[in-house]
Short mmCIF file of C-alpha atoms in Angstrom, two decimals:
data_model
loop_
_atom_site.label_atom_id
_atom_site.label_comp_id
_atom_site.label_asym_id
_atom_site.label_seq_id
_atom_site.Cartn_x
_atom_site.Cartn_y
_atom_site.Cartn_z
CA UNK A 1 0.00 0.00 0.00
CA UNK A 2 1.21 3.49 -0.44
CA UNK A 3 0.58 6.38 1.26
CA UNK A 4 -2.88 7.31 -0.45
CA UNK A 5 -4.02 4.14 0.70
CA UNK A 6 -3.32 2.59 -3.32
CA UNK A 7 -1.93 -0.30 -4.45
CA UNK A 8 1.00 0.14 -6.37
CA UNK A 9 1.09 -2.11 -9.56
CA UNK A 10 3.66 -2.28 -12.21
CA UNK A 11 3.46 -4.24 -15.97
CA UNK A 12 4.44 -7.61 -14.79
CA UNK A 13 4.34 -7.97 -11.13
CA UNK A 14 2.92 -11.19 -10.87
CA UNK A 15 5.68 -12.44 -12.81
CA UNK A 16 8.82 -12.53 -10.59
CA UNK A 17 10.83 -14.99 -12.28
CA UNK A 18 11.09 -11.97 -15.07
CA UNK A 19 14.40 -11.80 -16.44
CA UNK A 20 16.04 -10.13 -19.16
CA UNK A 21 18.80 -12.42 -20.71
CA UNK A 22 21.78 -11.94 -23.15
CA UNK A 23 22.10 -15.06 -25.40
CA UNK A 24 25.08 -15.62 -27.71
CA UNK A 25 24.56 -17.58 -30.72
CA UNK A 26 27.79 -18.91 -32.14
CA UNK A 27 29.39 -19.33 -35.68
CA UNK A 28 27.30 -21.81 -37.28
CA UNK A 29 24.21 -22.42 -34.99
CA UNK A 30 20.97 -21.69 -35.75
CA UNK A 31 19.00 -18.48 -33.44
CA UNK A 32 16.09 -20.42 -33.79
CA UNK A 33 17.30 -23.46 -32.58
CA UNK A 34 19.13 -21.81 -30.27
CA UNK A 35 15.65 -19.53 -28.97
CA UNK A 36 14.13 -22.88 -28.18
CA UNK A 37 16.01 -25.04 -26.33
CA UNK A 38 16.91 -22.19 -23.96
CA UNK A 39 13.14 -21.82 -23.48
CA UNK A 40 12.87 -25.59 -22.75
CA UNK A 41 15.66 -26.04 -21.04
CA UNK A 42 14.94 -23.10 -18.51
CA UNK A 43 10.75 -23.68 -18.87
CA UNK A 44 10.53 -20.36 -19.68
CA UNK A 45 8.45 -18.13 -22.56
CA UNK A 46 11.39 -16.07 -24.17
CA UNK A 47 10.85 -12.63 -25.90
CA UNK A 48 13.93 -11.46 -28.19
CA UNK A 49 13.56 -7.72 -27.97
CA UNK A 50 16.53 -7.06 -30.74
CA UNK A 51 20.17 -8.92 -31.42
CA UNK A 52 23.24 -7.90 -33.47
CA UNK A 53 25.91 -9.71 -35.29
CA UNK A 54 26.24 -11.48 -38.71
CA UNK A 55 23.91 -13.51 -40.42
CA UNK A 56 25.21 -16.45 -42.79
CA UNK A 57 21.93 -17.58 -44.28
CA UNK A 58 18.70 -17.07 -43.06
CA UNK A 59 15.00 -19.09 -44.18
CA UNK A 60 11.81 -15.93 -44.71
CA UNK A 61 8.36 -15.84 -45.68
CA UNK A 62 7.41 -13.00 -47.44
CA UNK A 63 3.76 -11.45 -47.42
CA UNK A 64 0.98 -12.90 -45.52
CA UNK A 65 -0.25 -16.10 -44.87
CA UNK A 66 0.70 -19.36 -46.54
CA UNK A 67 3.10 -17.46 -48.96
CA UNK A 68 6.23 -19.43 -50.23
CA UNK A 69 9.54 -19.46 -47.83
CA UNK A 70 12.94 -18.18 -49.84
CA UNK A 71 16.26 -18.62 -48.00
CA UNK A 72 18.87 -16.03 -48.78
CA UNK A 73 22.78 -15.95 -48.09
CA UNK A 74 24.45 -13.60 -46.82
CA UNK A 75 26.88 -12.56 -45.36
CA UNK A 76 24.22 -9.88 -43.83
CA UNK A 77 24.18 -7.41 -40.91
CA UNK A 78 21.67 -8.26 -38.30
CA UNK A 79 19.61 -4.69 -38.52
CA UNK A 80 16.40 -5.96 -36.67
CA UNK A 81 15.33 -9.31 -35.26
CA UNK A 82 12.36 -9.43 -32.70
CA UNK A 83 9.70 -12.44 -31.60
CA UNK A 84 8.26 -14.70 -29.42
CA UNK A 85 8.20 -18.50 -28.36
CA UNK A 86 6.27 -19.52 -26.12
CA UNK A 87 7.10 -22.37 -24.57
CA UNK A 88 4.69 -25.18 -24.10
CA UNK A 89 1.52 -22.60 -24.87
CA UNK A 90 1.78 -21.13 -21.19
CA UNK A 91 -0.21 -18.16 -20.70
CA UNK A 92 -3.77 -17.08 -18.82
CA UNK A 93 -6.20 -16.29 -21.26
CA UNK A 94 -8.51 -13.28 -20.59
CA UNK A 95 -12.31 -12.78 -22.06
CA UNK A 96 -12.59 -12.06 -25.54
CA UNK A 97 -8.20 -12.28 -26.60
CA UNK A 98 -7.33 -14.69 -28.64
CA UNK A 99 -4.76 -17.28 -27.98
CA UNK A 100 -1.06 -15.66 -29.47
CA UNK A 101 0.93 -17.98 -31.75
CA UNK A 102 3.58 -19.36 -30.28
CA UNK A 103 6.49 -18.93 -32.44
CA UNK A 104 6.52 -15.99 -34.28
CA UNK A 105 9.78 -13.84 -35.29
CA UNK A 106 10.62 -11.00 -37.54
CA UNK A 107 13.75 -9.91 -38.92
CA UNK A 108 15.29 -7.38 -41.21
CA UNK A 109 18.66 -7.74 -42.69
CA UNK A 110 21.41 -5.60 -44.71
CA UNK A 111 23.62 -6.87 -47.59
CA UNK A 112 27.23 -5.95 -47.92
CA UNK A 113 25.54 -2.91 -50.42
CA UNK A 114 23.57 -1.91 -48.00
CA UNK A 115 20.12 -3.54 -49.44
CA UNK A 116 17.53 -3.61 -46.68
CA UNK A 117 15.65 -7.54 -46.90
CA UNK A 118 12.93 -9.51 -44.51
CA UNK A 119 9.94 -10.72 -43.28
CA UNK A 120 8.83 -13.15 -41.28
CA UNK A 121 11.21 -16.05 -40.14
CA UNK A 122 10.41 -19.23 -42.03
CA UNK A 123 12.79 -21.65 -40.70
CA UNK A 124 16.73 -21.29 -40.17
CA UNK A 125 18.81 -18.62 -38.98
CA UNK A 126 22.60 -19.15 -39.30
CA UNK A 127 24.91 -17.36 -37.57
CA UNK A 128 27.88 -16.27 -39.54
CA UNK A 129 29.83 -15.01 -36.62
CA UNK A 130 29.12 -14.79 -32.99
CA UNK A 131 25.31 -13.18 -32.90
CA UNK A 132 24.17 -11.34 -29.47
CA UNK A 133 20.05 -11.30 -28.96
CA UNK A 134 18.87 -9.71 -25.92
CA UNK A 135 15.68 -11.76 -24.42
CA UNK A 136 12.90 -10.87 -21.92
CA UNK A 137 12.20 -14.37 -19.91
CA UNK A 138 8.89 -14.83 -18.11
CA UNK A 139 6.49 -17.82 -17.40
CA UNK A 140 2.66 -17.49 -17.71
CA UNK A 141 1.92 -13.78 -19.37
CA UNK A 142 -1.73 -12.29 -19.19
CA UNK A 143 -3.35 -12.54 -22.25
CA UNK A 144 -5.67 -9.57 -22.85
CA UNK A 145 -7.80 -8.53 -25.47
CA UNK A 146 -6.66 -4.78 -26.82
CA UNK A 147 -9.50 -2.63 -28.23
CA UNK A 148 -7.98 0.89 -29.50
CA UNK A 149 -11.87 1.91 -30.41
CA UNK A 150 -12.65 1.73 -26.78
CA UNK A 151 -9.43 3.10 -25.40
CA UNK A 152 -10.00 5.99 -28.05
CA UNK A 153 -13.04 6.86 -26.79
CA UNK A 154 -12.77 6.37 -23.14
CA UNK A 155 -9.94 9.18 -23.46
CA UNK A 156 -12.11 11.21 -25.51
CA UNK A 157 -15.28 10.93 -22.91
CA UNK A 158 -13.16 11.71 -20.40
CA UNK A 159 -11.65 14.81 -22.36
CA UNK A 160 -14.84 16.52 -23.38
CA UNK A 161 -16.29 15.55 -19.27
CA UNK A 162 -13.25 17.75 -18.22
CA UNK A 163 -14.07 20.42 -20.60
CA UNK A 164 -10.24 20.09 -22.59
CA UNK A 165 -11.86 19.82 -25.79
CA UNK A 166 -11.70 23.00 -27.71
CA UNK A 167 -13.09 23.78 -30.48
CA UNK A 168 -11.46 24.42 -33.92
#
């Protein structure tokens, strides 16, 4: 309790085995392989929030849906790589969300000529030298339905009920 007599919550609190991990990937291994087993080895859901390093070859799906996977080869800068496993489906699902896949990963990539490439990750992704990705660990995340229509409007009730809306 604080001093007003409220309860102090932050994002997360029920989850105190949060962690935020570095993982190295090294020459040769595969991230994805690599995301995995550290998730079932530790039991853990495991959130790559960005990495860096070299990328030898690397399996994408472009577009939506069932489109076709291409791998490319690299060598290729690691510009942007971001995801989620979930590990054995553990979460708390709230009314009306729907259940969040659980493997899903983006990346984007740069050629030695600086060409910008990616999508979503299809399979593989080889490491070409030593690769750094920096993790969020966490075991059963709330699952919550997001509606930006009602957060929209919620803010905008409460603007025009304090009289901040002005006219233009």
């Amino acid at each position: 309790m604080t001093k007003n007599g409220m309860k102090s919550e932050a994002w997360g609190s029920e989850a105190t085995d949060a962690k935020f991990v570095t993982m190295e990937v090294a020459k040769g291994e595969d991230m994805m392989e690599h995301i995995v087993e550290y998730g079932v080895r530790e039991n853990v859901n495991v959130t790559i929030i960005n990495g860096s390093g070299s990328i030898g070859s690397a399996t994408l799906r472009q577009g939506s849906g069932g489109s076709a996977s291409v791998t490319v080869h690299g060598p290729f800068s690691l510009v942007s790589f971001s995801g989620t496993y979930l590990c054995n489906n553990h979460y708390t699902l709230h009314a009306g969300a729907s259940p969040p896949p659980s493997f899903t990963f983006g990346i984007t990539l740069r050629s030695s000529h600086g060409n910008l490439l990616g999508g979503a990750v299809a399979g593989k992704v080889i490491a070409a030298h030593n690769v750094t990705l920096i993790a969020f660990t966490y075991s059963n995340p709330h699952v919550y339905k997001c509606n930006p229509d009602e957060a929209y409007t919620h803010h905008h009730n409460n603007d025009a009920a304090s009289g901040s809306l002005s006219a233009s």
